[in-house]
Protein backbone atom coordinates (compact mmCIF):
# COMPACT_ATOMS: atom_id res chain seq x y z
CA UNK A 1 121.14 105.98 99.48
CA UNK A 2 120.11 109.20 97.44
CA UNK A 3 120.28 107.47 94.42
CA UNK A 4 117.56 105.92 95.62
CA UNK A 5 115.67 108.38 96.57
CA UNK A 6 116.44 109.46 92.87
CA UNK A 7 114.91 106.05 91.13
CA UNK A 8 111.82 106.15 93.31
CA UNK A 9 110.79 110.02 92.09
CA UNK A 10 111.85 109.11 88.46
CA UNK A 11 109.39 105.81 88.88
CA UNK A 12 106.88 108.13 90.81
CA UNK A 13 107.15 110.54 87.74
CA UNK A 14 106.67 108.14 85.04
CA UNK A 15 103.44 106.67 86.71
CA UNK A 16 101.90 110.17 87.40
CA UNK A 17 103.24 110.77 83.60
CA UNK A 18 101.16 107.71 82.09
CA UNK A 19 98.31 106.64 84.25
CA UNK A 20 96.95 109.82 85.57
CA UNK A 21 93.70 108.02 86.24
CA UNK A 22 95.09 104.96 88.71
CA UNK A 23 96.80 108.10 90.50
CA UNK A 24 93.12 109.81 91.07
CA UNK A 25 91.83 106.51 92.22
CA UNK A 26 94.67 105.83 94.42
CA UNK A 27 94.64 109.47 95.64
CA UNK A 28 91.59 111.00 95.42
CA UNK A 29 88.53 109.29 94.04
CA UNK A 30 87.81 108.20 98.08
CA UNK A 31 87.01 111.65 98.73
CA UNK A 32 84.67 112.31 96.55
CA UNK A 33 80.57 110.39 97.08
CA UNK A 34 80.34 110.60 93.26
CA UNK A 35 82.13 107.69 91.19
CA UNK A 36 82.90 110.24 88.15
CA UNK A 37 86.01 110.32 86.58
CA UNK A 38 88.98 113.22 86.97
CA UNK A 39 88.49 116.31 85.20
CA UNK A 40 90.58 116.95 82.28
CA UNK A 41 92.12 119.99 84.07
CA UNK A 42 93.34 117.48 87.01
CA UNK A 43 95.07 114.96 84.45
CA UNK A 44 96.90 118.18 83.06
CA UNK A 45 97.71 119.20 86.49
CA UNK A 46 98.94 115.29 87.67
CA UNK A 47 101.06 114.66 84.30
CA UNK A 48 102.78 118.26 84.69
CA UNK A 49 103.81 116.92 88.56
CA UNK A 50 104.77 113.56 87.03
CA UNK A 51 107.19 115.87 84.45
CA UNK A 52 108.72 117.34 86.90
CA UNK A 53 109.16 114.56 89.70
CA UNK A 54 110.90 113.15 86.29
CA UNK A 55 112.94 115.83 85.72
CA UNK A 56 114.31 115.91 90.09
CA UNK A 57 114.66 112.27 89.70
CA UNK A 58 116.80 112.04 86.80
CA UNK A 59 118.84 115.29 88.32
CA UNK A 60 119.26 113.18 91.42
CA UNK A 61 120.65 110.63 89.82
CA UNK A 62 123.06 112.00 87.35
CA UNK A 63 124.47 114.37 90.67
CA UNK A 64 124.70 110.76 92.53
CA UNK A 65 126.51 109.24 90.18
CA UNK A 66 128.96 112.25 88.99
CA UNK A 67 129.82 113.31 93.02
């Protein structure tokens, strides 16, 4: 079952990684009255989180699969 949990943060990583934008629509863009794109500074911020949802996700797995 943790693997799991594993492969979902590794897939939540990559997406963050990649499409920084469809994550500030999905997330954030509803907040906000102006339809204006995310600032450079937030795409930095989002692909830094997708690194290291990446990095607990492919640690998850590799423990999983060694214990």
């Amino acid at each position: 079952m943790m693997i799991l949990g594993g492969i979902f943060l590794l897939v939540v990583g990559v997406l963050m990684l990649c499409f920084p934008d469809a994550v500030y629509r999905m997330t954030e863009s509803w907040k906000s009255n102006t339809s204006g794109e995310p600032s450079g500074f937030y795409k930095i911020h989002i692909r830094i989180g997708g690194i290291a949802c990446s990095f607990v996700g492919i640690a998850g797995i590799i423990v999983n699969l060694i214990l």
